[in-house]
Every structure is written in structure tokens, then in C-alpha cells.
Short mmCIF file of C-alpha atoms in Angstrom, two decimals:
data_model
loop_
_atom_site.label_atom_id
_atom_site.label_comp_id
_atom_site.label_asym_id
_atom_site.label_seq_id
_atom_site.Cartn_x
_atom_site.Cartn_y
_atom_site.Cartn_z
CA UNK A 23 0.01 0.01 0.00
CA UNK A 24 1.22 3.48 -0.80
CA UNK A 25 1.41 5.47 2.40
CA UNK A 26 0.61 8.82 0.88
CA UNK A 27 -2.49 10.98 0.93
CA UNK A 28 -4.54 10.62 -2.25
CA UNK A 29 -4.64 13.95 -4.05
CA UNK A 30 -7.13 13.14 -6.75
CA UNK A 31 -6.49 14.58 -10.14
CA UNK A 32 -9.07 16.83 -11.87
CA UNK A 33 -11.73 15.14 -13.95
CA UNK A 34 -10.58 14.57 -17.53
CA UNK A 35 -13.31 14.65 -20.20
CA UNK A 36 -12.42 11.72 -22.42
CA UNK A 37 -14.52 13.01 -25.36
CA UNK A 38 -12.21 16.03 -25.69
CA UNK A 39 -9.28 13.78 -26.55
CA UNK A 40 -8.60 11.62 -29.58
CA UNK A 41 -8.29 7.84 -29.03
CA UNK A 42 -4.75 6.56 -29.47
CA UNK A 43 -5.34 2.92 -28.44
CA UNK A 44 -8.72 1.19 -28.70
CA UNK A 45 -9.19 -2.31 -27.30
CA UNK A 46 -12.39 -3.72 -28.68
CA UNK A 47 -14.07 -6.90 -27.45
CA UNK A 48 -10.76 -8.56 -26.60
CA UNK A 49 -11.07 -12.18 -25.47
CA UNK A 50 -8.25 -14.43 -24.22
CA UNK A 51 -8.22 -18.11 -23.25
CA UNK A 52 -5.50 -20.10 -21.49
CA UNK A 53 -5.60 -23.57 -23.09
CA UNK A 54 -6.76 -25.00 -26.35
CA UNK A 55 -9.55 -27.42 -25.57
CA UNK A 56 -12.96 -27.46 -23.91
CA UNK A 57 -11.27 -26.94 -20.55
CA UNK A 58 -9.66 -23.64 -21.60
CA UNK A 59 -9.81 -20.83 -18.97
CA UNK A 60 -11.56 -17.74 -20.23
CA UNK A 61 -9.21 -15.09 -18.80
CA UNK A 62 -10.71 -12.12 -20.71
CA UNK A 63 -14.25 -11.88 -22.03
CA UNK A 64 -15.04 -9.24 -24.60
CA UNK A 65 -13.07 -6.48 -22.83
CA UNK A 66 -13.22 -3.02 -24.34
CA UNK A 67 -11.12 -0.06 -23.23
CA UNK A 68 -10.01 3.19 -24.84
CA UNK A 69 -6.83 5.15 -24.09
CA UNK A 70 -6.89 8.78 -25.23
CA UNK A 71 -3.98 10.95 -26.27
CA UNK A 72 -2.10 12.42 -23.29
CA UNK A 73 -4.15 10.39 -20.83
CA UNK A 74 -3.06 8.32 -17.85
CA UNK A 75 -5.40 5.35 -17.60
CA UNK A 76 -5.21 3.25 -14.48
CA UNK A 77 -6.13 -0.43 -14.52
CA UNK A 78 -6.85 -1.86 -11.09
CA UNK A 79 -8.12 -5.05 -9.50
CA UNK A 80 -7.12 -7.96 -7.35
CA UNK A 81 -4.54 -10.49 -8.47
CA UNK A 82 -6.01 -12.77 -11.14
CA UNK A 83 -8.51 -10.20 -12.44
CA UNK A 84 -6.88 -10.16 -15.86
CA UNK A 85 -4.88 -6.88 -15.77
CA UNK A 86 -1.55 -8.27 -17.01
CA UNK A 87 -3.26 -10.61 -19.45
CA UNK A 88 -4.92 -7.58 -21.01
CA UNK A 89 -1.60 -5.76 -21.36
CA UNK A 90 0.24 -8.68 -22.90
CA UNK A 91 -2.60 -9.62 -25.23
CA UNK A 92 -2.96 -6.01 -26.42
CA UNK A 93 0.76 -5.91 -27.30
CA UNK A 94 0.85 -9.48 -28.67
CA UNK A 95 3.31 -10.56 -26.03
CA UNK A 96 1.00 -13.17 -24.48
CA UNK A 97 3.03 -16.35 -23.82
CA UNK A 98 1.64 -19.84 -24.46
CA UNK A 99 -0.78 -21.33 -23.62
CA UNK A 100 -2.47 -17.94 -23.85
CA UNK A 101 -4.57 -17.55 -26.97
CA UNK A 102 -6.33 -14.44 -28.27
CA UNK A 103 -9.71 -15.73 -29.38
CA UNK A 104 -11.27 -12.48 -30.60
CA UNK A 105 -11.24 -8.73 -30.67
CA UNK A 106 -9.22 -5.78 -32.04
CA UNK A 107 -6.46 -3.58 -30.67
CA UNK A 108 -6.35 -0.46 -32.86
CA UNK A 109 -3.51 2.01 -32.54
CA UNK A 110 -3.99 5.46 -34.13
CA UNK A 111 -1.09 7.90 -33.95
CA UNK A 112 -1.97 11.31 -32.58
CA UNK A 113 1.05 12.68 -34.42
CA UNK A 114 0.46 11.71 -38.06
CA UNK A 115 -2.56 9.40 -38.01
CA UNK A 116 -0.78 6.13 -38.99
CA UNK A 117 -1.72 2.91 -37.23
CA UNK A 118 -3.76 -0.26 -37.56
CA UNK A 119 -4.93 -3.33 -35.70
CA UNK A 120 -2.00 -4.75 -33.76
CA UNK A 121 -3.61 -8.23 -33.71
CA UNK A 122 -3.63 -8.43 -37.50
CA UNK A 123 -0.20 -6.93 -38.28
CA UNK A 124 2.48 -9.13 -39.83
CA UNK A 125 5.57 -9.94 -37.76
CA UNK A 126 7.55 -7.30 -39.73
CA UNK A 127 4.90 -4.66 -39.19
CA UNK A 128 4.65 -5.47 -35.52
CA UNK A 129 8.43 -5.32 -35.10
CA UNK A 130 8.49 -1.86 -36.64
CA UNK A 131 5.56 -0.74 -34.46
CA UNK A 132 7.03 -1.85 -31.15
CA UNK A 133 9.10 0.73 -29.25
CA UNK A 134 8.20 3.39 -31.80
CA UNK A 135 4.44 3.45 -31.23
CA UNK A 136 3.83 1.32 -28.16
CA UNK A 137 6.15 0.11 -25.45
CA UNK A 138 5.76 -1.86 -22.25
CA UNK A 139 7.47 -1.73 -18.83
CA UNK A 140 7.32 -5.28 -17.53
CA UNK A 141 6.61 -6.33 -14.00
CA UNK A 142 9.80 -7.40 -12.17
CA UNK A 143 12.80 -5.67 -13.71
CA UNK A 144 15.25 -8.28 -12.47
CA UNK A 145 13.41 -10.95 -14.50
CA UNK A 146 13.10 -8.74 -17.55
CA UNK A 147 16.73 -7.69 -17.85
CA UNK A 148 19.32 -10.17 -19.15
CA UNK A 149 21.64 -10.87 -16.19
CA UNK A 150 24.70 -11.68 -18.34
CA UNK A 151 24.72 -8.38 -20.33
CA UNK A 152 25.39 -4.89 -19.09
CA UNK A 153 22.45 -2.47 -19.15
CA UNK A 154 24.39 -0.47 -21.70
CA UNK A 155 24.50 -3.36 -24.15
CA UNK A 156 20.82 -4.07 -23.65
CA UNK A 157 19.89 -0.46 -24.22
CA UNK A 158 22.21 0.01 -27.21
CA UNK A 159 21.20 -3.27 -28.91
CA UNK A 160 17.52 -2.42 -28.56
CA UNK A 161 17.97 1.07 -30.01
CA UNK A 162 20.27 -0.16 -32.79
CA UNK A 163 17.73 -2.85 -33.81
CA UNK A 164 15.33 -0.05 -34.80
CA UNK A 165 17.94 2.26 -36.33
CA UNK A 166 19.77 2.25 -39.73
CA UNK A 167 22.94 0.18 -39.90
CA UNK A 168 26.10 1.88 -38.73
CA UNK A 169 24.36 3.92 -36.05
CA UNK A 170 26.02 2.21 -33.11
CA UNK A 171 27.62 5.38 -31.79
CA UNK A 172 24.35 7.23 -32.10
CA UNK A 173 22.64 4.42 -30.18
CA UNK A 174 25.22 4.73 -27.43
CA UNK A 175 24.70 8.49 -27.18
CA UNK A 176 20.93 7.87 -26.95
CA UNK A 177 21.50 5.25 -24.22
CA UNK A 178 23.45 7.81 -22.18
CA UNK A 179 20.69 10.36 -22.70
CA UNK A 180 18.12 7.87 -21.46
CA UNK A 181 20.04 7.07 -18.29
CA UNK A 182 20.30 10.76 -17.55
CA UNK A 183 16.61 11.21 -18.29
CA UNK A 184 15.58 8.68 -15.64
CA UNK A 185 18.12 9.87 -13.07
CA UNK A 186 20.80 7.17 -13.34
CA UNK A 187 24.52 8.18 -13.45
CA UNK A 188 25.94 7.66 -16.92
CA UNK A 189 28.85 5.53 -15.61
CA UNK A 190 26.23 2.89 -14.81
CA UNK A 191 26.07 2.06 -18.49
CA UNK A 192 28.68 -0.66 -17.88
CA UNK A 193 26.90 -2.14 -14.88
CA UNK A 194 25.17 -5.48 -14.82
CA UNK A 195 21.54 -5.71 -13.55
CA UNK A 196 22.56 -7.34 -10.26
CA UNK A 197 24.81 -4.37 -9.51
CA UNK A 198 21.84 -2.00 -9.46
CA UNK A 199 19.22 -1.45 -6.78
CA UNK A 200 15.62 -2.44 -7.43
CA UNK A 201 14.63 1.15 -8.08
CA UNK A 202 17.49 1.67 -10.50
CA UNK A 203 16.60 -1.50 -12.42
CA UNK A 204 13.05 -0.27 -12.75
CA UNK A 205 14.32 3.05 -14.05
CA UNK A 206 16.35 1.19 -16.66
CA UNK A 207 13.18 -0.58 -17.82
CA UNK A 208 11.43 2.80 -18.11
CA UNK A 209 14.42 4.14 -20.06
CA UNK A 210 14.20 1.20 -22.46
CA UNK A 211 10.48 1.77 -22.97
CA UNK A 212 11.06 5.45 -23.82
CA UNK A 213 14.05 4.84 -26.09
CA UNK A 214 12.23 5.62 -29.34
CA UNK A 215 9.72 8.05 -27.83
CA UNK A 216 6.59 5.96 -28.21
CA UNK A 217 3.08 7.41 -28.00
CA UNK A 218 1.72 4.69 -25.70
CA UNK A 219 3.56 3.20 -22.69
CA UNK A 220 2.00 0.30 -20.79
CA UNK A 221 3.38 -0.08 -17.27
CA UNK A 222 2.61 -3.41 -15.60
CA UNK A 223 2.96 -2.89 -11.83
CA UNK A 224 6.27 -1.02 -12.18
CA UNK A 225 6.44 -0.23 -8.43
CA UNK A 226 5.83 -3.79 -7.16
CA UNK A 227 8.28 -4.91 -4.46
CA UNK A 228 9.70 -1.38 -4.07
CA UNK A 229 9.54 0.50 -0.75
CA UNK A 230 7.13 3.40 -0.55
CA UNK A 231 9.88 6.02 -0.90
CA UNK A 232 11.13 4.46 -4.15
CA UNK A 233 7.49 4.04 -5.34
CA UNK A 234 7.02 7.78 -4.89
CA UNK A 235 10.21 8.57 -6.80
CA UNK A 236 9.32 6.23 -9.70
CA UNK A 237 5.79 7.59 -10.00
CA UNK A 238 6.89 11.20 -9.91
CA UNK A 239 9.51 10.54 -12.55
CA UNK A 240 7.02 8.76 -14.79
CA UNK A 241 4.62 11.67 -14.56
CA UNK A 242 7.38 14.23 -15.21
CA UNK A 243 8.54 12.29 -18.31
CA UNK A 244 4.93 11.94 -19.51
CA UNK A 245 4.41 15.70 -19.27
CA UNK A 246 7.75 16.39 -21.02
CA UNK A 247 7.45 13.81 -23.82
CA UNK A 248 3.67 13.75 -24.23
CA UNK A 249 3.06 9.97 -24.30
CA UNK A 250 -0.11 8.24 -23.01
CA UNK A 251 0.05 5.68 -20.19
CA UNK A 252 -1.82 2.58 -19.13
CA UNK A 253 -0.69 2.04 -15.57
CA UNK A 254 -1.55 -1.41 -14.11
CA UNK A 255 -1.55 -2.02 -10.38
CA UNK A 256 -3.56 -3.55 -7.59
CA UNK A 257 -2.96 -0.39 -5.50
CA UNK A 258 -5.98 1.89 -6.04
CA UNK A 259 -4.62 4.54 -3.72
CA UNK A 260 -1.64 4.96 -6.08
CA UNK A 261 -3.89 5.37 -9.13
CA UNK A 262 -5.93 8.05 -7.37
CA UNK A 263 -2.87 10.27 -7.46
CA UNK A 264 -1.57 9.75 -10.97
CA UNK A 265 -4.44 8.60 -13.17
CA UNK A 266 -6.90 10.72 -15.13
CA UNK A 267 -9.24 7.76 -15.46
CA UNK A 268 -9.46 4.37 -13.73
CA UNK A 269 -10.85 1.11 -15.06
CA UNK A 270 -11.62 -1.55 -12.44
CA UNK A 271 -11.28 -5.26 -13.46
CA UNK A 272 -12.87 -8.26 -11.87
CA UNK A 273 -13.02 -11.86 -13.14
CA UNK A 274 -11.75 -10.98 -16.57
CA UNK A 275 -14.11 -8.07 -17.18
CA UNK A 276 -14.18 -4.31 -16.76
CA UNK A 277 -16.74 -3.55 -14.07
CA UNK A 278 -16.30 0.24 -13.76
CA UNK A 279 -14.70 2.93 -15.89
CA UNK A 280 -14.63 6.49 -14.64
CA UNK A 281 -12.41 9.46 -13.81
CA UNK A 282 -10.19 9.10 -10.73
CA UNK A 283 -12.18 11.74 -8.89
CA UNK A 284 -15.49 10.01 -9.66
CA UNK A 285 -14.11 6.62 -8.56
CA UNK A 286 -12.97 8.00 -5.25
CA UNK A 287 -15.97 10.19 -4.49
CA UNK A 288 -18.78 8.12 -5.89
CA UNK A 289 -17.89 4.45 -6.53
CA UNK A 290 -20.77 2.97 -8.49
CA UNK A 291 -19.82 -0.70 -8.38
CA UNK A 292 -19.80 -2.61 -5.01
CA UNK A 293 -16.37 -4.06 -5.88
CA UNK A 294 -14.94 -0.60 -6.39
CA UNK A 295 -16.38 0.50 -3.05
CA UNK A 296 -14.75 -2.50 -1.40
CA UNK A 297 -11.31 -1.67 -2.87
CA UNK A 298 -11.60 1.88 -1.62
CA UNK A 299 -12.15 0.63 1.92
CA UNK A 300 -8.86 -1.30 1.81
CA UNK A 301 -6.65 1.67 2.66
CA UNK A 302 -7.04 4.45 5.26
CA UNK A 303 -7.46 8.13 4.47
CA UNK A 304 -4.67 10.29 5.88
CA UNK A 305 -6.87 13.40 5.77
CA UNK A 306 -10.45 13.93 6.85
CA UNK A 307 -12.51 11.74 9.15
CA UNK A 308 -11.48 8.17 9.91
CA UNK A 309 -13.41 5.45 8.16
CA UNK A 310 -13.79 1.76 8.79
CA UNK A 311 -11.38 -0.52 6.99
CA UNK A 312 -13.07 -3.69 5.85
CA UNK A 313 -11.95 -6.31 3.39
CA UNK A 314 -14.02 -7.82 0.62
CA UNK A 315 -15.37 -11.16 1.90
CA UNK A 316 -14.50 -14.32 -0.02
CA UNK A 317 -11.93 -14.74 -2.74
CA UNK A 318 -11.65 -13.80 -6.42
CA UNK A 319 -13.55 -16.21 -8.67
CA UNK A 320 -12.06 -19.38 -10.12
CA UNK A 321 -11.98 -18.55 -13.81
CA UNK A 322 -12.59 -22.25 -14.66
CA UNK A 323 -15.81 -22.21 -12.65
CA UNK A 324 -17.24 -18.73 -12.82
CA UNK A 325 -20.53 -18.16 -11.03
CA UNK A 326 -23.65 -17.70 -13.09
CA UNK A 327 -24.94 -14.16 -13.58
CA UNK A 328 -22.69 -11.43 -12.12
CA UNK A 329 -19.21 -12.76 -11.30
CA UNK A 330 -19.16 -10.63 -8.13
CA UNK A 331 -22.54 -11.64 -6.65
CA UNK A 332 -21.14 -14.26 -4.21
CA UNK A 333 -19.08 -11.52 -2.52
CA UNK A 334 -21.45 -8.59 -3.01
CA UNK A 335 -23.27 -7.08 0.02
CA UNK A 336 -25.96 -5.65 -2.25
CA UNK A 337 -26.69 -8.72 -4.42
CA UNK A 338 -30.32 -9.62 -5.16
CA UNK A 339 -31.91 -12.57 -6.92
CA UNK A 340 -31.41 -11.31 -10.47
CA UNK A 341 -27.66 -11.05 -9.85
CA UNK A 342 -27.45 -14.81 -9.77
CA UNK A 343 -28.87 -15.30 -13.26
CA UNK A 344 -28.29 -12.12 -15.30
CA UNK A 345 -24.80 -11.10 -16.40
CA UNK A 346 -24.57 -7.30 -16.27
CA UNK A 347 -23.15 -5.41 -19.27
CA UNK A 348 -20.89 -2.39 -19.03
CA UNK A 349 -23.15 0.57 -19.52
CA UNK A 350 -24.27 3.93 -18.11
CA UNK A 351 -24.98 4.50 -14.43
CA UNK A 352 -28.35 5.51 -12.98
CA UNK A 353 -27.01 9.06 -12.99
CA UNK A 354 -26.11 9.20 -16.64
CA UNK A 355 -27.25 12.81 -17.14
CA UNK A 356 -24.77 14.07 -14.53
CA UNK A 357 -21.92 11.63 -15.40
CA UNK A 358 -22.08 10.78 -19.13
CA UNK A 359 -18.46 9.71 -19.40
CA UNK A 360 -18.49 6.82 -16.98
CA UNK A 361 -19.83 3.29 -17.10
CA UNK A 362 -20.52 0.41 -14.71
CA UNK A 363 -21.41 -3.28 -14.96
CA UNK A 364 -23.91 -3.69 -12.14
CA UNK A 365 -27.64 -4.53 -12.15
CA UNK A 366 -28.19 -1.97 -9.37
CA UNK A 367 -27.86 0.62 -12.13
CA UNK A 368 -30.44 -1.06 -14.38
CA UNK A 369 -33.83 0.42 -13.39
CA UNK A 370 -35.65 -2.36 -15.22
CA UNK A 371 -34.12 -4.99 -12.95
CA UNK A 372 -32.99 -3.29 -9.71
CA UNK A 373 -35.41 -3.75 -6.77
CA UNK A 374 -35.13 -0.14 -5.67
CA UNK A 375 -32.89 2.93 -5.71
CA UNK A 376 -29.13 2.64 -5.75
CA UNK A 377 -27.79 2.01 -2.21
CA UNK A 378 -26.50 5.17 -0.56
CA UNK A 379 -22.97 3.74 -0.52
CA UNK A 380 -23.06 3.64 -4.34
CA UNK A 381 -25.31 6.54 -5.04
CA UNK A 382 -23.76 9.76 -3.73
CA UNK A 383 -24.58 12.38 -6.31
CA UNK A 384 -21.72 14.27 -7.98
CA UNK A 385 -23.11 17.57 -6.78
CA UNK A 386 -22.66 16.56 -3.13
CA UNK A 387 -19.39 17.14 -1.30
CA UNK A 388 -17.31 14.34 0.14
CA UNK A 389 -14.96 14.72 3.11
CA UNK A 390 -12.95 11.66 2.13
CA UNK A 391 -10.38 13.35 -0.11
CA UNK A 392 -8.03 16.25 0.16
CA UNK A 393 -8.81 18.66 -2.69
CA UNK A 394 -6.15 19.04 -5.35
CA UNK A 395 -4.72 22.49 -5.77
CA UNK A 396 -5.63 22.29 -9.46
CA UNK A 397 -9.26 21.40 -8.93
#
């Protein structure tokens, strides 16, 4: 958990920004027969130019699977069974469906258009090569022949950009601290100035001080270079500080998609509300910390109806038989840019009004957050 006070970013109106990465009805299975595990089920998500999109949820919810499938880095036995992942450059309009590109097209697209920072830098870096060789070889692979010296100069620039002394170019991964290794991974991802950077839990296993430094550096680089970010983590409190928008995943589906401010002030899905009660506020009145009862669902034996209903304190009979679709909330007029997958927001099915815990109106004030100076 990040021991910092959430300073929620101002609401970003997604419609004012052009989509740079659109994930449409993406489905992923693990396995090839009738016993295949359905890890993702028709997941759709849009990243807009200049946006920081947070992706949160418990372990096993499908966050990393979504990232690796969208970048065609999903290892066997993972299989993409349907969907599209459309990249559209905000700079010159080029792009296409990543899932249908040839190997040569995909190779040219990686690092230049989209890049990924993997979880666990020690496992991602080759232990028998210096970080300089790994940086230079990666840059040279996407550069004209004979540009080795230019690649070395760029590697030195990248180390300086992420706050690592240039003499570390000759260091091996095991000679660096965990935070420095993670910075090297960020430097690699930014080597060719991509428009989209996917970060898969880049602060995992780092202490809170180093988490703060990494996050601040990422945001500074994002503002300087203008790339868009998908930031994956199980730590919702971290996303409240850095994300413009947050998508909550559960059981291989998106269950809520809203601005960070809306997620914190007015969670519309019971699962989101449960996640928000997993960390204490450092400002304002104290609130009860309570976990979410039960465990995440077994993807091989998903419950009928809503995946969350066995753990949901607001579940009613229809939740056991009807699978909710991601759609508008009961307050669509006041919050047109957010969506939720919960039958409590379907007036044709819900037994009554939205519970007060999920129905605070946007016009009402909330004492749970410290206001941002930019709000």
C-alpha cells in the first residue's frame, strides 16, 4: 500500500481527446480445448492521447493478461480468441490493428508506437549483459545500420533522463538497486519516444519512498514527452494520485470505468467501493477498513450471472442469473463519461434505488479526499 495521501487529479473529459489505443471486445483463453480458462471476455477499453489510464483489480482479475494480449506478447498457452487492438497515432494518423499486423509490421511498431514496462525488472533484464549493451542493442535494432555510436549516445541520454549516473552504463543488472533496475526498464520503454507506454505494476516490491520517486519521474517524463500511459496496479490509492481515469477489473471483465475523482468520491460498483475501503485516508474523518469477503472467482468455474454476486453485500436474486453489461450509471445525465457493470444501475431490474454507498450524487461534497490545488 502506498502510504501517501490521495490527491485526486481533476476530472478529464475523455470526449475532448482523440483515441490513441482502442481495445475492442478482446477475449483471451488459457488452453486449447474445452477446458480452456476464459481469462478475458469481450473487454473493451479506450486510451486517449495524453491520458493516464489506471487499470486496477485484485490479483487474477486479468490486468496483465490484457496488457500482454494487447501488445501481442502473451506467452503460451495464452490464446487471443477475438477482438481488435487499434492504434492510431496522434502525431500523423498512422496505425492499424495490432492483432492483424504481420511480424515485420509489428516489429516496426514496437518501441516506436507502443512500449511496455514489464513487472519485475530483475526478471526482464538479461543478467549476463550490461544495461548499456541491452539499451544500445535495442535502439540499434530499430535504427539504420552503422548507427552504433548514435545508439550509445541515446542510451546515455536515457540514463540521464531517468536519473541514473551515466557511468552505470557498464553495470550489470545485479549491480543495481531495485529502483534503478526499474528506471532502466522505463528508459528502455522510452528509447524511441513511443506514444503509448503500458506499465505493468512498475512499483511492485519497491519500498514506498522508491514508489514515490518512480511515479513522480514517470509523470514528469509523461508531461515532457507527451506519451499516454496505461498504468496497471492492484494499489487503487496509487492510481488516485496519478491517473486521469481508472478502469476496475474483476473476473476478466471491466466492471467500472470513470475518472479518478469519480471513482474516489462516488464508486458505483460494489467491488470498487470494497477496494476503496482497503486503505485508510490520511486526511479527513477516519473510516472503517473492511476487506471484501470471499476470494476472487475461479476462472474455470465462474458463477452464473454477475461474477461478483457471491461476494457482493448488495446482491439480489437477479444477480445470480443475469450477467450485467458495461453501460451507463443511474446518474447518466450528470456523469455521461463513466460506465459500470452492475444490475443496481439497471432500473428495469433493480429492486429499488441505488444504495446510498453507491449513489452519492456528484453535486454533493465528500470529506474523504483532500482537494487538489488544481481542482
